[in-house]
Amino acid sequence: MRNIGKHLHIARLLVAGFLGLSISMAIVPCQAYFKGAPAYNSNYRPIYAHQGVEVYVDLASIHIMKEDNKNLEFTVLTAFCEEDADMVTESGKTMHFLVNKSTRQAWIWAENKQTWMYLDLNRTPYGYEESSFTAVNLCYAYLHGEFLNDSSGDATAVGGNYKGN
C-alpha cells in the first residue's frame, strides 16, 4: 500500500511538471520577421525587428550631402511595417551619417542632442544601436561595394534577411 502511494505521488508530480512545461511553451510568441513583401523589395534592406515591427533602410532614398577622398556625409530614410506586412509605412525617420572613409569610423547625428554621436563599429551593438550600425554598413556597401566595418557580423546577419535578388 505504501508503494502505491509513493508511485501515485511521483505520477502527480510528473503530470504537473509536463502540464507546466506545456503551458509555458504555449505562451511563447512565434516571430517570423522579414517574411512579407518589403523583404523582397530591392529598395529596402532589413535593419531591425522588435515587438512585431520591422525596420528597413530605403536605399533609394540615400542623399549624399558631401563626399571627398576622406569623408562621406549622407542621409537615408527608414521605413517601418508590421511583421509580415505587404507594404511599408511611409512615415520613416531620417538617419544622418558621417563616415571617415580612411579610418572606417562612423557617427550618427543625434537630433535631440544636436551633436554627432560616435558609432563604435568595432564592438557588438546594444539592441537600440543595431539599426544604426546595420544601416550605415548597408548604405556604405550599396555606395562603395563593401561594408564600412562589420566586425560584430550584425550587418551581415540582419542584412541577410533581404529576400530579393
Coordinates of C-alpha atoms in Angstrom, one line a residue:
M1 CA 0.0 0.0 0.0
R2 CA 2.8 2.3 0.8
N3 CA 4.5 1.8 -2.6
I4 CA 1.2 2.6 -4.4
G5 CA 1.1 6.0 -2.6
K6 CA 4.7 6.7 -3.5
H7 CA 4.1 5.9 -7.2
L8 CA 0.9 8.0 -7.2
H9 CA 2.8 10.9 -5.8
I10 CA 5.5 10.6 -8.4
A11 CA 2.9 10.4 -11.2
R12 CA 1.2 13.5 -10.0
L13 CA 4.5 15.4 -9.9
L14 CA 5.3 14.3 -13.5
V15 CA 1.8 15.3 -14.8
A16 CA 2.1 18.7 -13.0
G17 CA 5.6 19.2 -14.5
F18 CA 4.5 18.3 -18.0
L19 CA 1.5 20.5 -17.7
G20 CA 3.6 23.4 -16.5
L21 CA 6.0 22.9 -19.3
S22 CA 3.3 22.7 -21.9
I23 CA 1.6 25.9 -20.7
S24 CA 4.9 27.9 -20.6
M25 CA 5.8 26.8 -24.2
A26 CA 2.3 27.7 -25.4
I27 CA 2.6 31.3 -24.4
V28 CA 5.9 32.0 -26.1
P29 CA 5.2 34.1 -29.2
C30 CA 6.4 32.9 -32.6
Q31 CA 8.1 35.8 -34.6
A32 CA 8.5 35.4 -38.3
Y33 CA 10.3 38.7 -39.1
F34 CA 11.1 39.7 -42.7
K35 CA 8.8 37.3 -44.4
G36 CA 6.5 39.9 -46.0
A37 CA 6.7 41.8 -49.3
P38 CA 9.1 44.6 -48.1
A39 CA 11.9 41.9 -47.5
Y40 CA 11.8 41.2 -51.3
N41 CA 11.8 44.9 -52.4
S42 CA 15.1 45.9 -54.0
N43 CA 14.9 49.4 -52.4
Y44 CA 14.6 48.1 -48.8
R45 CA 17.1 46.3 -46.6
P46 CA 16.1 44.9 -43.2
I47 CA 17.9 46.7 -40.3
Y48 CA 16.0 45.8 -37.2
A49 CA 12.9 44.0 -35.8
H50 CA 11.3 44.1 -32.4
Q51 CA 7.9 43.5 -30.9
G52 CA 6.1 42.8 -34.2
V53 CA 7.6 45.8 -36.0
E54 CA 10.2 45.5 -38.8
V55 CA 12.5 48.4 -39.8
Y56 CA 14.1 48.8 -43.2
V57 CA 16.6 51.3 -44.7
D58 CA 15.4 52.7 -48.0
L59 CA 18.5 52.6 -50.3
A60 CA 16.7 54.6 -53.0
S61 CA 16.5 57.5 -50.5
I62 CA 20.2 57.8 -49.9
H63 CA 21.1 61.5 -50.3
I64 CA 24.9 62.3 -50.4
M65 CA 25.4 65.7 -48.8
K66 CA 29.2 65.7 -49.1
E67 CA 31.8 63.2 -50.3
D68 CA 35.5 63.6 -50.9
N69 CA 38.5 61.2 -50.5
K70 CA 38.3 61.3 -46.7
N71 CA 34.7 61.8 -45.7
L72 CA 31.2 60.8 -46.7
E73 CA 28.1 62.5 -45.2
F74 CA 24.7 61.2 -46.2
T75 CA 21.1 60.9 -45.1
V76 CA 18.8 57.9 -45.6
L77 CA 15.2 57.2 -44.8
T78 CA 13.9 54.3 -42.8
A79 CA 10.6 52.6 -43.3
F80 CA 8.5 50.7 -40.7
C81 CA 5.9 48.0 -41.1
E82 CA 4.2 45.3 -39.1
E83 CA 5.6 41.8 -39.1
D84 CA 4.8 40.0 -42.4
A85 CA 3.1 43.1 -43.9
D86 CA 2.5 43.6 -47.6
M87 CA 3.8 47.1 -47.6
V88 CA 5.8 49.5 -45.5
T89 CA 4.5 52.5 -43.7
E90 CA 5.8 55.6 -45.5
S91 CA 6.4 57.5 -42.2
G92 CA 10.0 56.5 -41.5
K93 CA 12.6 58.7 -39.9
T94 CA 15.8 60.1 -41.4
M95 CA 19.2 58.9 -40.4
H96 CA 22.1 61.2 -40.9
F97 CA 25.6 59.7 -41.0
L98 CA 29.1 61.0 -41.2
V99 CA 31.8 58.5 -42.3
N100 CA 35.6 58.8 -42.2
K101 CA 36.5 56.6 -45.1
S102 CA 40.2 56.3 -44.3
T103 CA 39.7 55.3 -40.6
R104 CA 36.4 53.5 -41.4
Q105 CA 34.7 55.2 -38.5
A106 CA 31.1 56.5 -38.4
W107 CA 28.9 58.9 -36.5
I108 CA 25.2 59.5 -36.4
W109 CA 23.6 62.8 -36.0
A110 CA 21.6 62.9 -32.7
E111 CA 18.8 65.3 -33.5
N112 CA 17.6 65.6 -29.8
K113 CA 21.2 66.4 -28.7
Q114 CA 22.2 68.4 -31.7
T115 CA 25.5 66.6 -31.9
W116 CA 27.3 63.8 -33.7
M117 CA 27.4 60.5 -31.7
Y118 CA 30.2 58.1 -32.4
L119 CA 29.3 54.6 -33.6
D120 CA 31.9 52.2 -32.3
L121 CA 31.7 49.6 -35.1
N122 CA 34.4 47.5 -33.5
R123 CA 32.1 46.0 -31.0
T124 CA 28.7 44.3 -30.9
P125 CA 25.9 46.9 -30.8
Y126 CA 23.4 47.1 -28.0
G127 CA 19.8 46.5 -29.1
Y128 CA 18.8 50.1 -29.7
E129 CA 22.1 50.7 -31.7
E130 CA 21.7 47.8 -34.1
S131 CA 19.6 49.7 -36.6
S132 CA 22.2 52.5 -36.9
F133 CA 25.2 50.0 -37.1
T134 CA 23.4 47.9 -39.8
A135 CA 22.1 50.9 -41.7
V136 CA 25.5 52.7 -42.1
N137 CA 27.1 49.4 -43.2
L138 CA 24.4 48.5 -45.7
C139 CA 24.3 52.0 -47.2
Y140 CA 28.1 52.2 -47.4
A141 CA 28.1 48.7 -49.1
Y142 CA 25.5 50.0 -51.5
L143 CA 27.6 53.0 -52.4
H144 CA 31.1 51.5 -52.2
G145 CA 30.7 47.8 -52.7
E146 CA 31.8 46.7 -49.2
F147 CA 30.8 47.1 -45.5
L148 CA 32.4 50.0 -43.7
N149 CA 33.2 47.8 -40.6
D150 CA 31.1 44.8 -39.7
S151 CA 33.4 43.3 -37.1
S152 CA 30.4 42.1 -35.0
G153 CA 28.8 40.4 -38.0
D154 CA 25.4 42.1 -37.3
A155 CA 25.1 43.9 -40.6
T156 CA 25.8 40.6 -42.4
A157 CA 23.3 38.7 -40.3
V158 CA 20.5 41.3 -40.3
G159 CA 21.0 42.3 -43.9
G160 CA 20.9 38.6 -44.8
N161 CA 17.1 38.8 -44.2
Y162 CA 16.8 40.5 -47.5
K163 CA 15.0 38.0 -49.8
G164 CA 15.3 39.8 -53.2
N165 CA 17.9 39.3 -55.8

